[in-house]
Coordinates of C-alpha atoms in Angstrom, one line a residue:
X7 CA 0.0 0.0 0.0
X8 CA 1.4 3.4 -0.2
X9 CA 0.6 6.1 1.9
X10 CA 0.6 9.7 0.3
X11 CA -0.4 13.2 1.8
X12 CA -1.7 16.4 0.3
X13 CA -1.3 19.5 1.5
X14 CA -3.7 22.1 0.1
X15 CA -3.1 26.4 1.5
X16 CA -7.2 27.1 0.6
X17 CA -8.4 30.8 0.6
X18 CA -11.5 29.8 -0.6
X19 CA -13.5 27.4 -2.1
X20 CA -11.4 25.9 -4.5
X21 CA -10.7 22.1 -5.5
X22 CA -8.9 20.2 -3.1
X23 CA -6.2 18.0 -4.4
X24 CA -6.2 14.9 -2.3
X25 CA -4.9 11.5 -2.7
X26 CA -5.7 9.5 0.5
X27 CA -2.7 9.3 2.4
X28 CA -2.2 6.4 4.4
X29 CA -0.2 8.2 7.6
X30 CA 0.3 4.8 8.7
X31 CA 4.1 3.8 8.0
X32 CA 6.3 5.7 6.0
X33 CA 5.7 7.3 2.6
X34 CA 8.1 4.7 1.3
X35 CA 7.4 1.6 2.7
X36 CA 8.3 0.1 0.5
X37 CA 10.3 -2.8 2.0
X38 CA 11.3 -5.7 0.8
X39 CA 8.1 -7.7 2.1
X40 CA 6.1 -5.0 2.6
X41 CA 3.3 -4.8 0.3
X42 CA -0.2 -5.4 0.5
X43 CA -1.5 -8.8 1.5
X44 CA -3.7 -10.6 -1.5
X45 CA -2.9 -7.8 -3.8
X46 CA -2.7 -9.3 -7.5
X47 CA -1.4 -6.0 -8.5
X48 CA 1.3 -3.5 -7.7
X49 CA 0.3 -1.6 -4.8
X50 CA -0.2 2.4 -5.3
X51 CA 3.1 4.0 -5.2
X52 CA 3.8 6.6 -2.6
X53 CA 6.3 9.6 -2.6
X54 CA 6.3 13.6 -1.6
X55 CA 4.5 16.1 -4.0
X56 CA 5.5 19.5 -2.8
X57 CA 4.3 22.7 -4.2
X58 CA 1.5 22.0 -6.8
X59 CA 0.4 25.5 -8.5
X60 CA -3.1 25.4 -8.7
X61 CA -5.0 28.2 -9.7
X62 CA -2.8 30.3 -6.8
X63 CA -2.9 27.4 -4.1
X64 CA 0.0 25.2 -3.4
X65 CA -0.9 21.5 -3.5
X66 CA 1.9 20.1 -1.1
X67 CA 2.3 16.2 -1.2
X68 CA 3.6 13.5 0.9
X69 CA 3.9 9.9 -0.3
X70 CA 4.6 6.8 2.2
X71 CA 4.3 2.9 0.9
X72 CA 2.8 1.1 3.4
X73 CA 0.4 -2.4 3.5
X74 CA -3.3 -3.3 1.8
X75 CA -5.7 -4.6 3.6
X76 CA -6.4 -8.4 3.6
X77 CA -9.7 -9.7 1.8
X78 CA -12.1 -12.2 2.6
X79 CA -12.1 -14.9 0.7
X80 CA -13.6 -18.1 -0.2
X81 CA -13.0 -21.4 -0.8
X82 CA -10.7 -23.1 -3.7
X83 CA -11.8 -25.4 -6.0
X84 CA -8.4 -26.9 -7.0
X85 CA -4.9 -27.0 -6.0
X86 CA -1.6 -26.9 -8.1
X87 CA 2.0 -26.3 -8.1
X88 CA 4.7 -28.3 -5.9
X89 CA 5.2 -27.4 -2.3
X90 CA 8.2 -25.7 -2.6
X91 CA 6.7 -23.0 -4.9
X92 CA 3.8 -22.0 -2.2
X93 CA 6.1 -19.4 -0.2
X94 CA 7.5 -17.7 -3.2
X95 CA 4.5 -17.4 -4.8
X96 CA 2.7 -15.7 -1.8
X97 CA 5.7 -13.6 -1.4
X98 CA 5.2 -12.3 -5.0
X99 CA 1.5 -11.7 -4.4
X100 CA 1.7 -9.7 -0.5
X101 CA 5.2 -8.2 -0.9
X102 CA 5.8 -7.7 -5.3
X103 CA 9.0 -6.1 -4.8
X104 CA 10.8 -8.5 -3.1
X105 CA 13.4 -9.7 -4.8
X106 CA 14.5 -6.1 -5.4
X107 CA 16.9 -4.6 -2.8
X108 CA 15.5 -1.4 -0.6
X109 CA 17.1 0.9 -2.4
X110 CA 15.5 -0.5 -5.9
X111 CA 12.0 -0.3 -4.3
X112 CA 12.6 3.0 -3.6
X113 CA 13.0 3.8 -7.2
X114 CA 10.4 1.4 -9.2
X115 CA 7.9 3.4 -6.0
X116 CA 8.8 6.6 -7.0
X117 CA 8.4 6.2 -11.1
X118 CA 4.9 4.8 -10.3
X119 CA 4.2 7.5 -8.7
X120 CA 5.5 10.3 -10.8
X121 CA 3.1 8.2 -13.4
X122 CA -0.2 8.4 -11.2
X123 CA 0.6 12.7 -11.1
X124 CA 1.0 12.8 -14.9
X125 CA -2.4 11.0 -15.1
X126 CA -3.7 13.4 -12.6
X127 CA -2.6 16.0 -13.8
X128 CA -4.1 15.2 -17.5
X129 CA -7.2 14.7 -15.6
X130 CA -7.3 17.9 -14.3
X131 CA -6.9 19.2 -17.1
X132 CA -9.7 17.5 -19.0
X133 CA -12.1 18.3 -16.5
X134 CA -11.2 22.2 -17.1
X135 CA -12.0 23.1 -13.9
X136 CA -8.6 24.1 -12.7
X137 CA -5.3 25.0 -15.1
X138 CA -1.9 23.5 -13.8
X139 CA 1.1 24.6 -14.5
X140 CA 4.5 23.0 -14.4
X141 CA 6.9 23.4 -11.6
X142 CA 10.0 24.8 -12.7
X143 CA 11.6 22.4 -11.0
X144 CA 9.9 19.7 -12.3
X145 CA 10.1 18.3 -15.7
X146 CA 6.5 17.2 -17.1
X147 CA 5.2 17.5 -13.4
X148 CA 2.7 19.8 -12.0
X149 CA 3.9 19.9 -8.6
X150 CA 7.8 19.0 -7.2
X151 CA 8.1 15.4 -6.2
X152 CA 9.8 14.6 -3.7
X153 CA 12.3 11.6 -2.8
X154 CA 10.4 8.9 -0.6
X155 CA 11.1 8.9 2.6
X156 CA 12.5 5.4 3.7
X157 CA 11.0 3.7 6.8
X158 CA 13.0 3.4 10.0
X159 CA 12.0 -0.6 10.3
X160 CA 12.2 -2.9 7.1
X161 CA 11.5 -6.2 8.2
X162 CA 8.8 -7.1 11.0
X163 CA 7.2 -3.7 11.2
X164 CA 3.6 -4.8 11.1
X165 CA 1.8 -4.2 14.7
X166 CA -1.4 -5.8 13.4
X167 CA -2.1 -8.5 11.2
X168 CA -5.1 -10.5 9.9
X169 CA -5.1 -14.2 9.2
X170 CA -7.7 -15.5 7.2
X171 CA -8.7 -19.6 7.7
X172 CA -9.2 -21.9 4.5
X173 CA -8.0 -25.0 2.4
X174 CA -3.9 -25.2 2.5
X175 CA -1.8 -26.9 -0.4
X176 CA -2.1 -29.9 1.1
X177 CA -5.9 -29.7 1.3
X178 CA -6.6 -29.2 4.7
X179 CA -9.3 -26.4 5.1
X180 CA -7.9 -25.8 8.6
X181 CA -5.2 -24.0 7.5
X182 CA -4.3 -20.1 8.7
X183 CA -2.3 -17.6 6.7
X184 CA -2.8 -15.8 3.3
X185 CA -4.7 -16.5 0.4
X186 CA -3.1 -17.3 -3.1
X187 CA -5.1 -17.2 -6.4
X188 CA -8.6 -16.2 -7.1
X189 CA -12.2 -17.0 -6.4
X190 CA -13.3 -16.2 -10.4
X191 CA -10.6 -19.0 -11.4
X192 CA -11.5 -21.7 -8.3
X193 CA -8.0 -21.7 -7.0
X194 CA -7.5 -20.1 -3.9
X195 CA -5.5 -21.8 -1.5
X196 CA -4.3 -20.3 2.3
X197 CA -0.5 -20.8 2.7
X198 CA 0.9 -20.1 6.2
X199 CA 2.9 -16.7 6.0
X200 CA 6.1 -17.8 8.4
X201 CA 8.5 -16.5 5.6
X202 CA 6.7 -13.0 5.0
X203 CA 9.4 -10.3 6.6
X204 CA 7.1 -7.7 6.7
X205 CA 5.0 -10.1 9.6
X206 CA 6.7 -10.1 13.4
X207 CA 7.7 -13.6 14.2
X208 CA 5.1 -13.0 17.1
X209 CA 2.0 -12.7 14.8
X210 CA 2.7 -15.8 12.9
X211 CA 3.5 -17.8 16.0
X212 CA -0.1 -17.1 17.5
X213 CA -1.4 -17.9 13.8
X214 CA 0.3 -21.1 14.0
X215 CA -0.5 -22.0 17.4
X216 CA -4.3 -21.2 16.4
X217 CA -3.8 -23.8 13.4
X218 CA -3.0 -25.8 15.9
X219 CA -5.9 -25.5 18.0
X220 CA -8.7 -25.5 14.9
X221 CA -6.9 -28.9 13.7
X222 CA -7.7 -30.3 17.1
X223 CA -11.2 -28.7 17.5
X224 CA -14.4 -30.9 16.6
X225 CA -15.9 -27.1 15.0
X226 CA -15.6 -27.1 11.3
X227 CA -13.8 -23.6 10.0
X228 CA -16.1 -21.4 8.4
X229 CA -15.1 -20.8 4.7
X230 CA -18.1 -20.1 2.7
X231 CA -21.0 -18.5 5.6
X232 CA -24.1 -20.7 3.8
X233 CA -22.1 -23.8 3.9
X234 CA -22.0 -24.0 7.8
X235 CA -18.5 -24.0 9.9
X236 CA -17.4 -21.3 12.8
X237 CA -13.7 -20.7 13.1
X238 CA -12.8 -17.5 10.8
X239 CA -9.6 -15.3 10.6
X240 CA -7.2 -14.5 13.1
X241 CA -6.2 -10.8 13.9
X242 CA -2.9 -10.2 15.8
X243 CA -1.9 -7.0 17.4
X244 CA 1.3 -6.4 19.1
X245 CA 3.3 -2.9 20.5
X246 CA 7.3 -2.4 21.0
X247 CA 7.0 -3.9 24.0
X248 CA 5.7 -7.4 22.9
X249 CA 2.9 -6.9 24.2
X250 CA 0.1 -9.0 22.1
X251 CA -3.9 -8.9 21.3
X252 CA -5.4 -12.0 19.8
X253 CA -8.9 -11.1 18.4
X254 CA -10.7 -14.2 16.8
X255 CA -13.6 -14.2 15.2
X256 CA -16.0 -16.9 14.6
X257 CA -19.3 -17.9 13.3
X258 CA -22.3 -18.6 15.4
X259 CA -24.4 -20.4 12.7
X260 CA -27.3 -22.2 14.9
X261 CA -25.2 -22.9 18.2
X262 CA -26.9 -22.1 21.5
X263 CA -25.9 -20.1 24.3
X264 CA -24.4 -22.8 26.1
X265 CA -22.4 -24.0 23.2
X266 CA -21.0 -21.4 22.0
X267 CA -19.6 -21.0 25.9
X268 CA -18.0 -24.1 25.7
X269 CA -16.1 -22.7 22.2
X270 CA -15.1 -19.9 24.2
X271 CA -13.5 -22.0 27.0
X272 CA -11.8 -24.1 24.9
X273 CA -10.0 -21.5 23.0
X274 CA -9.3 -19.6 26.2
X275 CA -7.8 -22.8 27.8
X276 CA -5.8 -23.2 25.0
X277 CA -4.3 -20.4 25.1
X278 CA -3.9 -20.1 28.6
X279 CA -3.0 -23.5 30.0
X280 CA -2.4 -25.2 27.1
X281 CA -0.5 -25.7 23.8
X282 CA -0.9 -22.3 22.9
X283 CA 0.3 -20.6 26.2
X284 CA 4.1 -20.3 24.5
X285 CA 2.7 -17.3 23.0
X286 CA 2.2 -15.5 26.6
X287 CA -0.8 -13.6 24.9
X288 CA -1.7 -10.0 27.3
X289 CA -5.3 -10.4 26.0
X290 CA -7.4 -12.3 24.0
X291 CA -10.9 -11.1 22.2
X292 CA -13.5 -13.3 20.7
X293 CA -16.2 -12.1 18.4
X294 CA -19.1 -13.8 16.7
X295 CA -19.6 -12.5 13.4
X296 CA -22.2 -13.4 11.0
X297 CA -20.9 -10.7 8.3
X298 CA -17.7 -10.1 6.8
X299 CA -16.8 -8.1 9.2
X300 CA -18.5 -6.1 12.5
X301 CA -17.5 -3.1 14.4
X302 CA -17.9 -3.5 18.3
X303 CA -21.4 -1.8 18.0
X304 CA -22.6 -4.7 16.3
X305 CA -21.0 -7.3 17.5
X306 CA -19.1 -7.0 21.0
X307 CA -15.4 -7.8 21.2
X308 CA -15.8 -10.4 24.4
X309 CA -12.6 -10.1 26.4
X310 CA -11.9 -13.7 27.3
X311 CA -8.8 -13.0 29.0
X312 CA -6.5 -10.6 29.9
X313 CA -6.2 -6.7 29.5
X314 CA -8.7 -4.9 27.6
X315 CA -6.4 -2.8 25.9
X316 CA -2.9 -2.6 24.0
X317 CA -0.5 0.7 24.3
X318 CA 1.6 1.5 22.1
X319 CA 4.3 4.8 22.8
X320 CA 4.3 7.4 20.0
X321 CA 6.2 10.7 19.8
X322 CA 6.1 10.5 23.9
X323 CA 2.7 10.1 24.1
X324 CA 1.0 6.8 25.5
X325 CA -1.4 5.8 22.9
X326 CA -4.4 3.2 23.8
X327 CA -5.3 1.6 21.6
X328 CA -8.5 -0.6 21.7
X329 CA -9.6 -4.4 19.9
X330 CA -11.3 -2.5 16.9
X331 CA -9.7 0.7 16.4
X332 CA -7.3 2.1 13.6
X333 CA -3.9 2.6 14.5
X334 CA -1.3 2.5 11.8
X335 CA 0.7 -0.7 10.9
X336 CA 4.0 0.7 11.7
X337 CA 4.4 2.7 14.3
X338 CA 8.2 4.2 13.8
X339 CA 7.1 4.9 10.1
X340 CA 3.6 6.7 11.4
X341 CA 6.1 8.9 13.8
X342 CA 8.0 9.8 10.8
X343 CA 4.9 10.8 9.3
X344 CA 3.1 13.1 11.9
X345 CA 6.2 14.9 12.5
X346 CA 5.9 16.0 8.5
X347 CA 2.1 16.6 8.5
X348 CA 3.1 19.4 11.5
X349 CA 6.1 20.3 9.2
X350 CA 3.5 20.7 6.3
X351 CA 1.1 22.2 8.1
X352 CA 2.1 25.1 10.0
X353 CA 0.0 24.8 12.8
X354 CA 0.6 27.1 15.0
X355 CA -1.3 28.5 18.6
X356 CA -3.3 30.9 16.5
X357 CA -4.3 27.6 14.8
X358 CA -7.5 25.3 15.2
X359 CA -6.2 21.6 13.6
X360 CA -9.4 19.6 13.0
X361 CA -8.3 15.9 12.4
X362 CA -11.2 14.2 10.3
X363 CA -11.3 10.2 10.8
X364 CA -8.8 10.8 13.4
X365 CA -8.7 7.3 14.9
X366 CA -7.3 6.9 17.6
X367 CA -6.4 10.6 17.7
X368 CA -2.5 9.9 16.9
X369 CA -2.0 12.6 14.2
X370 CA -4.1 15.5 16.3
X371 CA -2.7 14.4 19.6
X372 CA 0.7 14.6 18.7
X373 CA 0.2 17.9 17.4
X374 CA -1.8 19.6 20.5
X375 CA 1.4 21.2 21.9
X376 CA 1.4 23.3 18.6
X377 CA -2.2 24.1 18.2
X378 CA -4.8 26.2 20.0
X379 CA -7.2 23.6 19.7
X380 CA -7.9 20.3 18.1
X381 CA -11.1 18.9 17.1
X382 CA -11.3 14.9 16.3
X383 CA -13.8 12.9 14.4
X384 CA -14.1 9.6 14.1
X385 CA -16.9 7.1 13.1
X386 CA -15.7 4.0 15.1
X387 CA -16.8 5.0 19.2
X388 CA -14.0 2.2 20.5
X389 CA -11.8 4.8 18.9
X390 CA -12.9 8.1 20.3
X391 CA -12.8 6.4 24.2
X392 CA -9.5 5.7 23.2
X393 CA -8.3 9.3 22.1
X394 CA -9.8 10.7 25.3
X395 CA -8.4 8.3 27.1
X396 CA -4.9 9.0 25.8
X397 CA -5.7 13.0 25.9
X398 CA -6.5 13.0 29.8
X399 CA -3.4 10.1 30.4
X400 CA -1.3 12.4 28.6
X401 CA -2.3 15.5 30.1
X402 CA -3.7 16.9 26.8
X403 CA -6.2 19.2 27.5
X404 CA -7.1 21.3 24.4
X405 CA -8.9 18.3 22.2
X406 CA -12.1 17.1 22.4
X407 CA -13.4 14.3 20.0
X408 CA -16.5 13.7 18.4
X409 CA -18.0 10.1 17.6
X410 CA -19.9 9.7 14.6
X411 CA -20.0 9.8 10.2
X412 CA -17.7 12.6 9.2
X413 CA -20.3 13.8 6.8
X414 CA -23.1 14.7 9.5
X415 CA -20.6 16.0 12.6
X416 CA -18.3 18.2 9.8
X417 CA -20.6 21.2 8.7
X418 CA -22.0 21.6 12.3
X419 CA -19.0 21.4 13.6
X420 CA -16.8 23.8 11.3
X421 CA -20.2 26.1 11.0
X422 CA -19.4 26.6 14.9
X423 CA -15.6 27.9 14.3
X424 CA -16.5 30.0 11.2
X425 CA -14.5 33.6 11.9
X426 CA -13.3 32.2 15.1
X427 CA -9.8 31.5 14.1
X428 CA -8.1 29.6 11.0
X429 CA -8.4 26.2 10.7
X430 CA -5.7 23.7 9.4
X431 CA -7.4 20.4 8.3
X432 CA -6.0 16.9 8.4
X433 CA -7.8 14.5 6.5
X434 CA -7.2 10.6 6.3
X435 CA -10.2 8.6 5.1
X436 CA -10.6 5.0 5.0
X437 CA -10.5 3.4 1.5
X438 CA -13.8 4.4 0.3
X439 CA -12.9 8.1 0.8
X440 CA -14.4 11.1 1.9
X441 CA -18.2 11.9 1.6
X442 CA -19.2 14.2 -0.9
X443 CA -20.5 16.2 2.3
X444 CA -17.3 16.3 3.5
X445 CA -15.9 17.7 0.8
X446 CA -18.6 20.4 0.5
X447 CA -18.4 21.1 4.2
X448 CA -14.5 21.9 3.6
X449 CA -15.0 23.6 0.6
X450 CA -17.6 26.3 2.1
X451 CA -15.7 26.8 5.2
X452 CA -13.6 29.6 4.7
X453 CA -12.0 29.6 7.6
X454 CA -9.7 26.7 6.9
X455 CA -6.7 27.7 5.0
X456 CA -4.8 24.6 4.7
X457 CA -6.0 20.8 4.2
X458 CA -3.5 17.9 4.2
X459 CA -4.5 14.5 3.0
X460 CA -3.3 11.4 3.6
X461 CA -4.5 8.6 1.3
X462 CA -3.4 5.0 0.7
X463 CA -4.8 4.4 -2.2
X464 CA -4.2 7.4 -5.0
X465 CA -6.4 6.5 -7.7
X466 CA -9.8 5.4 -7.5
X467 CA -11.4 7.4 -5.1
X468 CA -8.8 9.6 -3.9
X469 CA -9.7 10.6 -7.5
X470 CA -13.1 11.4 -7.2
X471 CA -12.2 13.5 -3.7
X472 CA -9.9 15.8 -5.7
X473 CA -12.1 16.6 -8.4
X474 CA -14.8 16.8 -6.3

């Protein structure tokens, strides 16, 4: 995945260049295992655009590689090549660039990206809503594009990771890891990801240990939700500390109350007393899920054991961080990060930084010392007790947070600051984007004067966002 950040200085209401950065590792992530999981294509590249001249704004940019999200799958119809192909094969498919050294990432990143900015740009232009001009400084760019930015950690940066459960190579549909081929074609298979250097050797020890425990429970794994089964994926988080979360979710189907606690003990004896207690879990979540995926709201995280919450340290803050909330995937990457959204930014103490799908509140937290205030919003509520949580811990006490859609909290919210003082935006969207409310309600409020947007995915929708 690649993370990217636009910086917009907005007077008035004028088109908002904004690829969806993805503030989660650095711009260049681009390690040498580091891309995104079940990806059959390159991920978007990331790098820094700097100084786009549009129509008198300066678009300023920020790219950062960092990792796709995992899909659900289903089940494979056949199986094919030798054993000793399975581990290069998924390597090719969650990390493409592997058998390139860092330094040639780097490169093959950064020409994809200048590619995705010409394409922009001609865009743009098409659309003849706003005239670009070339940067001196860059040739056939609108905007300077900077070098990426190379992440502090290569190998084992990941502090969360999803395992999905289906058929292996060898058959066996109790098998945890990452999936290979395609649904259209019938030939998915799940190969265990123990050679991946982008995952800790912590999160694919749990994810072992878990195959363990599915091969030896009488439950059939749930790979296709009308065929029956329970046991789904795994997700692992872990902080610099080795701290680790276990969440696992599974399938209720048509078990009763009473079975469905026996499930729940067996896994939590396992883990505790048993086989899996090598992996000296802090905490460990079950959740039954009868969709692809549920937020807390819909489906409680049950704490089976352990503490409720993982922390993670960030630019000398204490971050908590909670079963269901966002935090990004590497955390010396995401420091890197914040410190160049402030850079980018200019917020200052005549400033107000409103930090839209803030998340846990990382990006606005760590910038409170600079701001006169900070306003956070966030769909996910497991979130925003977290932010507040880590505000009071912290002794933070100019943010407040907001829980709820972006789109419905925004023009309310920025209708209350109008003429009050200027506002600096921060924007980072999940992979569906902004709401076109959104970008109306940033659009008509004139009293923000700069937007930065981070964006892990540059085309598609981070497409529609800037035009819009």
């Amino acid at each position: 995945m690649s993370v990217c950040l636009w910086m917009a200085g907005i007077r008035r209401r004028v088109l908002v260049h904004s690829p969806r950065c993805f503030l989660s590792g650095v711009a260049p992530f681009s390690k040498q295992l580091l891309l995104p999981w079940g990806a059959r294509q390159l991920p978007g590249w990331s790098r820094l655009f700097l100084d786009t001249a549009c129509q008198g704004n300066f678009v300023h940019v920020i790219a950062k590689n960092c990792q796709r999200g995992q899909k659900h799958q289903k089940k494979p119809s056949r199986l094919g090549p030798p054993e000793s192909s399975w581990q290069e094969r998924l390597a090719d498919v969650v990390t493409p660039l592997w058998r390139l050294s860092y330094e040639e990432q780097l490169k093959v990143k950064f020409e994809a990206q200048k590619k995705i900015l010409q394409r922009l740009e001609s865009y743009l232009q098409m659309l003849q809503r706003v005239k670009v001009t070339a940067a001196a400084t860059s040739k056939e760019l609108c905007c300077l594009l900077h070098p990426i930015i190379p992440s502090p950690v290569i190998n084992g940066y990941r502090n969360k990771s999803t395992f999905s459960v289906n058929r292996g190579p060898d058959g066996n549909p109790k098998t945890v890891g990452y999936y290979l081929g395609t649904w259209r074609d019938g030939n998915v298979v799940c190969v265990q990801s123990s050679h991946l250097k982008n995952i800790p050797e912590k999160h694919n020890q749990v994810a072992q240990y878990y195959e363990v425990f599915l091969r030896q429970s009488p439950l059939e794994p749930c790979l296709l939700f009308h065929e029956g089964g329970h046991w789904r994926e795994l997700t692992v988080r872990t902080n610099h500390q080795g701290h680790t979360m276990a969440i696992v979710t599974f399938h209720p189907q048509e078990l009763s109350q009473e079975e469905l606690c026996v499930q729940k003990e067996a896994i939590k004896e396992f883990f505790l007393r048993g086989p899996g207690a090598v992996c000296d879990l802090t905490s460990l979540y079950f959740q039954e899920s009868t969709m692809t995926r549920c937020s807390h709201q819909q489906s409680p995280y049950q704490l089976l054991f352990g503490e409720p919450y993982i922390f993670e340290g960030l630019l000398g803050l204490k971050i908590r961080i909670s079963p269901d909330a966002f935090f990004q995937v590497n955390t010396a990457g995401a420091e890197m990060l914040y410190q160049t959204v402030g850079e980018l930014s200019g917020v200052n103490a005549n400033t107000i930084l409103l930090d839209i799908c803030c998340g846990t509140g990382a990006i606005g937290l760590s910038l409170a010392q600079h701001a006169s205030q900070v306003l956070g919003i966030e769909l996910v509520e497991q979130a925003v007790e977290d932010a507040r949580w880590t505000a009071a811990f912290n002794g933070i006490t100019n943010c407040e947070f907001h829980a709820g859609r972006a789109e419905k909290i925004l023009p309310w919210l920025l209708k209350s600051k109008e003429g009050v003082q200027p506002v600096v935006a921060v924007v980072n969207p999940p992979r569906a984007g902004l709401h076109h409310r959104v970008v109306q309600a940033i659009r008509n409020c004139r009293a923000i004067r700069t937007l930065v947007f981070v964006s892990c995915k540059l085309h598609g929708e981070t497409t529609r966002n800037i035009t819009e």
